[in-house]
XYZ file of C-alpha atoms in Angstrom:
333
model
C 48.490 -28.492 -39.395
C 50.604 -30.984 -41.211
C 53.505 -29.508 -42.852
C 53.151 -25.938 -41.107
C 55.759 -24.778 -38.363
C 54.901 -25.588 -35.039
C 54.635 -21.413 -34.252
C 51.896 -21.128 -36.963
C 50.279 -23.994 -35.323
C 49.636 -22.125 -32.027
C 46.304 -20.173 -31.598
C 47.273 -16.853 -32.693
C 44.688 -15.144 -30.404
C 45.498 -17.040 -27.384
C 46.974 -13.750 -25.676
C 43.388 -11.850 -26.549
C 41.579 -14.801 -25.793
C 43.027 -15.119 -22.012
C 42.521 -11.779 -21.297
C 38.516 -12.008 -22.438
C 38.734 -15.023 -20.102
C 39.536 -13.022 -17.138
C 37.561 -10.078 -17.807
C 34.510 -13.006 -18.079
C 35.620 -13.998 -14.872
C 35.739 -10.529 -13.092
C 32.450 -9.967 -14.545
C 31.075 -12.535 -13.206
C 32.291 -12.200 -9.739
C 30.942 -8.720 -9.823
C 27.775 -10.144 -10.641
C 27.678 -12.448 -7.707
C 28.864 -9.691 -4.955
C 25.713 -7.390 -6.768
C 23.391 -10.530 -6.751
C 24.300 -10.816 -3.072
C 24.182 -6.944 -2.187
C 20.494 -6.762 -3.321
C 19.468 -10.022 -1.590
C 21.016 -8.083 1.669
C 18.673 -5.161 0.608
C 15.482 -6.922 0.129
C 16.383 -8.447 3.510
C 16.528 -5.080 5.136
C 13.501 -3.852 3.373
C 11.337 -6.689 4.376
C 12.466 -6.098 7.979
C 11.690 -2.431 7.780
C 8.464 -3.604 6.280
C 7.634 -5.812 9.206
C 8.745 -2.972 11.809
C 6.718 -0.506 10.237
C 3.805 -2.731 10.238
C 3.946 -2.821 14.228
C 4.595 0.738 14.647
C 1.285 1.133 12.762
C -0.352 -0.946 15.176
C 1.068 0.458 17.955
C 0.087 4.013 16.766
C -3.587 2.751 16.800
C -2.972 1.267 20.509
C -1.330 5.013 21.539
C -4.754 6.686 19.823
C -6.906 4.844 22.621
C -4.814 5.167 25.550
C -4.936 8.891 24.401
C -8.454 8.821 24.450
C -8.383 7.396 27.970
C -5.889 9.817 29.485
C -7.789 12.710 28.198
C -10.936 11.395 29.528
C -9.062 11.305 32.647
C -7.837 14.924 32.332
C -11.392 16.410 31.665
C -12.763 14.403 34.541
C -10.061 16.008 36.968
C -10.408 19.286 35.765
C -14.115 18.891 36.215
C -13.709 18.432 39.732
C -11.159 20.940 40.409
C -13.528 23.325 38.684
C -16.752 21.956 41.142
C -14.125 22.493 44.188
C -12.720 25.929 42.904
C -16.618 27.398 42.759
C -17.721 25.995 46.069
C -14.806 27.318 47.624
C -15.590 30.641 46.127
C -19.201 30.075 46.849
C -17.323 29.661 50.604
C -15.669 32.700 50.734
C -18.513 34.731 49.906
C -20.845 33.024 52.854
C -17.884 33.864 55.002
C -17.797 37.536 54.093
C -21.527 37.314 54.791
C -21.018 35.639 58.455
C -18.330 38.504 59.135
C -20.474 41.088 58.667
C -19.117 42.625 55.655
C -21.949 45.436 54.987
C -20.112 47.629 52.654
C -18.774 49.741 55.562
C -16.114 51.806 54.368
C -18.188 52.100 50.926
C -17.441 48.508 49.952
C -20.210 46.623 47.802
C -21.738 43.744 49.382
C -21.356 40.442 47.241
C -24.390 39.601 45.223
C -24.743 36.355 47.003
C -24.831 37.951 50.501
C -27.182 40.589 49.896
C -29.435 37.770 48.050
C -29.425 35.585 51.324
C -30.189 38.811 53.359
C -33.392 39.726 51.168
C -34.145 36.082 51.572
C -34.178 36.368 55.155
C -35.607 39.722 55.303
C -38.741 38.552 53.555
C -39.007 35.619 55.230
C -39.555 37.535 58.662
C -41.712 40.037 57.090
C -44.149 37.725 55.756
C -44.211 35.656 59.064
C -44.964 38.854 60.698
C -47.634 39.906 58.353
C -49.364 36.427 58.983
C -48.901 36.464 62.605
C -49.475 39.757 63.780
C -52.416 42.297 63.426
C -51.652 46.008 62.632
C -53.256 48.798 60.228
C -54.786 48.778 57.183
C -51.989 51.029 56.424
C -49.000 49.535 57.863
C -49.865 46.123 56.117
C -50.192 47.987 52.910
C -46.607 49.623 53.723
C -45.416 45.936 54.521
C -46.837 44.556 51.303
C -44.993 46.978 49.553
C -41.480 46.909 50.903
C -41.970 42.893 50.369
C -42.710 43.244 46.638
C -39.578 45.641 46.242
C -37.344 42.944 47.985
C -38.927 39.978 46.049
C -38.075 42.224 42.785
C -34.713 42.989 43.702
C -33.811 39.243 44.981
C -35.073 37.995 41.381
C -32.715 40.748 39.676
C -29.778 38.935 42.118
C -30.790 35.274 41.121
C -28.860 35.227 37.376
C -25.515 36.420 39.225
C -26.005 34.414 42.428
C -26.915 31.480 40.241
C -23.250 31.682 38.662
C -21.503 30.690 41.638
C -23.749 28.948 43.239
C -22.503 25.274 42.606
C -24.530 23.984 45.057
C -28.492 24.803 46.121
C -28.230 26.025 49.847
C -30.386 27.428 51.966
C -29.034 30.702 52.422
C -31.576 31.901 55.089
C -29.297 29.525 57.276
C -25.874 30.286 56.756
C -24.063 28.146 59.237
C -25.697 24.888 57.498
C -25.109 26.366 54.085
C -21.371 26.813 54.882
C -21.210 23.265 56.615
C -22.896 21.755 53.373
C -20.496 23.428 51.457
C -17.498 22.587 52.947
C -18.625 19.014 52.622
C -19.347 19.346 49.182
C -15.451 21.001 48.503
C -13.913 18.047 50.521
C -15.728 15.547 48.193
C -14.425 17.251 45.008
C -11.326 17.441 46.140
C -10.980 13.867 46.919
C -12.574 13.181 43.634
C -9.944 15.151 41.779
C -7.133 14.007 43.551
C -8.111 10.470 43.012
C -8.827 11.878 39.063
C -4.928 13.281 39.106
C -3.669 9.830 40.782
C -5.216 7.936 37.654
C -3.986 10.302 35.490
C -0.777 9.851 36.789
C -0.866 6.153 36.432
C -1.947 6.546 32.475
C 0.368 8.622 31.885
C 3.082 6.366 33.145
C 2.009 3.777 30.863
C 0.920 6.046 27.808
C 5.032 7.513 28.241
C 6.251 3.868 28.085
C 3.856 3.408 24.971
C 5.670 6.481 23.209
C 8.880 5.179 24.232
C 8.254 1.919 21.926
C 6.582 3.831 19.539
C 10.056 5.747 19.089
C 12.438 3.055 19.463
C 9.865 0.968 16.260
C 10.097 4.422 14.307
C 14.349 4.157 15.042
C 14.486 0.902 13.735
C 12.027 1.387 10.868
C 14.440 4.233 9.765
C 18.086 2.346 10.224
C 16.703 -0.769 8.578
C 15.392 1.195 5.924
C 18.961 3.282 5.386
C 20.351 -0.024 5.414
C 18.437 -1.229 2.375
C 18.925 1.824 0.514
C 23.117 1.743 1.138
C 22.758 -1.789 0.014
C 21.035 -1.010 -2.940
C 23.379 1.767 -3.989
C 26.584 -0.429 -3.598
C 24.595 -2.652 -5.844
C 24.089 -0.259 -8.291
C 27.303 1.062 -8.079
C 28.889 -2.412 -8.992
C 26.003 -2.708 -11.673
C 27.551 0.576 -13.377
C 31.003 -0.970 -13.153
C 29.657 -4.094 -14.988
C 28.413 -2.190 -17.636
C 31.603 -0.120 -18.390
C 33.512 -3.618 -17.894
C 30.599 -5.242 -20.330
C 32.028 -2.743 -23.188
C 35.744 -3.978 -23.524
C 34.553 -7.706 -23.184
C 32.005 -7.203 -26.353
C 34.986 -5.439 -27.773
C 37.349 -8.243 -27.555
C 34.810 -10.599 -28.294
C 33.923 -8.892 -31.727
C 37.783 -8.646 -32.524
C 38.131 -12.724 -31.941
C 35.400 -13.138 -33.973
C 36.487 -11.023 -36.888
C 40.399 -12.586 -36.767
C 38.707 -16.201 -36.891
C 36.166 -15.171 -39.490
C 39.142 -13.600 -41.631
C 41.261 -16.895 -41.060
C 38.413 -18.894 -41.955
C 37.892 -16.871 -44.969
C 41.793 -16.838 -46.203
C 41.647 -20.794 -45.664
C 38.257 -21.414 -47.799
C 39.868 -19.296 -50.575
C 42.797 -21.495 -50.412
C 41.318 -24.306 -50.426
C 39.109 -23.084 -53.756
C 42.346 -22.245 -55.196
C 44.113 -25.712 -54.992
C 41.451 -27.561 -56.050
C 41.356 -25.392 -59.293
C 44.595 -26.123 -59.823
C 43.960 -29.971 -59.204
C 40.927 -30.183 -61.327
C 41.505 -33.276 -64.406
C 40.708 -32.361 -67.878
C 37.549 -33.995 -67.692
C 36.445 -31.583 -64.891
C 37.868 -28.227 -66.442
C 36.166 -25.862 -68.355
C 38.759 -24.535 -70.300
C 40.364 -28.271 -71.372
C 36.693 -28.854 -72.381
C 36.795 -25.482 -74.704
C 40.357 -26.388 -76.140
C 39.188 -29.977 -76.976
C 36.383 -28.312 -79.126
C 38.494 -25.742 -80.726
C 41.267 -28.640 -81.452
C 37.821 -30.553 -83.248
C 36.621 -27.853 -85.265
C 40.329 -26.742 -86.443
C 41.958 -30.272 -87.067
C 39.226 -32.635 -87.474
C 40.696 -34.890 -84.334
C 40.278 -35.082 -80.374
C 43.266 -34.569 -78.014
C 42.650 -36.382 -74.985
C 44.140 -35.469 -71.620
C 46.350 -33.207 -73.088
C 48.224 -35.850 -75.437
C 48.603 -35.372 -79.419
C 48.926 -38.041 -81.788
C 52.742 -37.699 -82.317
C 53.069 -38.285 -78.457
C 51.723 -41.669 -78.744
C 54.806 -43.036 -80.337
C 57.151 -41.491 -77.465
C 56.213 -43.726 -74.302
C 59.772 -42.613 -73.162
C 58.219 -39.333 -72.341
C 55.232 -40.550 -69.911
C 57.337 -40.525 -67.119
C 58.021 -36.913 -67.489
C 54.250 -36.448 -67.688
C 53.883 -38.391 -64.343
C 56.337 -36.122 -62.428
C 54.382 -33.302 -63.489
C 51.112 -34.609 -62.109
C 52.865 -35.307 -59.105
C 54.552 -31.783 -58.889
C 50.767 -30.447 -59.256
C 49.545 -32.701 -56.227
C 52.258 -31.735 -53.854
C 50.412 -28.731 -52.167
C 47.299 -29.958 -51.111
C 43.970 -28.229 -49.549
C 44.273 -26.850 -46.286
C 41.798 -28.097 -43.552
C 40.309 -26.015 -41.026
C 41.289 -26.473 -37.202
């Protein structure tokens, strides 16, 4: 300002303003860092979602592969069960061929007894039809055949549980040969199914490993996304703390500026009031009215009739007006 010292012309809030500018610059840098971390977190989340979509598709593929593997296992188990059952039937027939008749109190097997009954029934029926005998003898033969058939019917359910292959038990050698062939076929099918199961399991195991890899990748991207967002949130909290000081500094600067502006406004009003002419002053107007009422004459400009003859004193009045104008109004910067 004109006529004021250089120190007064310097902004009194310069230090506070510089401090505010530094804090605002720091806030901008922190916001850029926070936004960058959030963008990285979103990028990791996008990768995680893509991997998880692959994981879901791969699980559906695994479900189908597991169903195929279970079907092969069921087929393998079926062939093994048939082979084992036929082998059990073979062992029973072998025991019969070796003459295990229950010596030493050992009970004959149901299959051995059943096959023996069928053989005896066939022989008796053939004798009854081809030989002639007395009526009494024929009656006894018929009763014996009936008893054997009843016993054979009693053994049929138990024999059926172990008889996987229908064979003619009246011819044990042929029955054994048939069962051996059936056992070999069942075993070969079992081995073939076992081989296919091993191949499918190797493929399934590889798919399981890929599933685990996708899950690990999805978890890794998720953890990285969470980590980036946590760092961004931590910086955001620091920004909020710093903004308290920024807003406080802004408020203090605004209050100081408003206070200076108010002082300048009041000062200018005071100077303007002091520099008013008589025509502009309400006090002078009141004084003229009082003079007219009391003396019957007006004094204009603050000068009386006696003063009109004293023109030599005009210089003094002019110097007084100059003194009144020496201090002008203050302009706002």
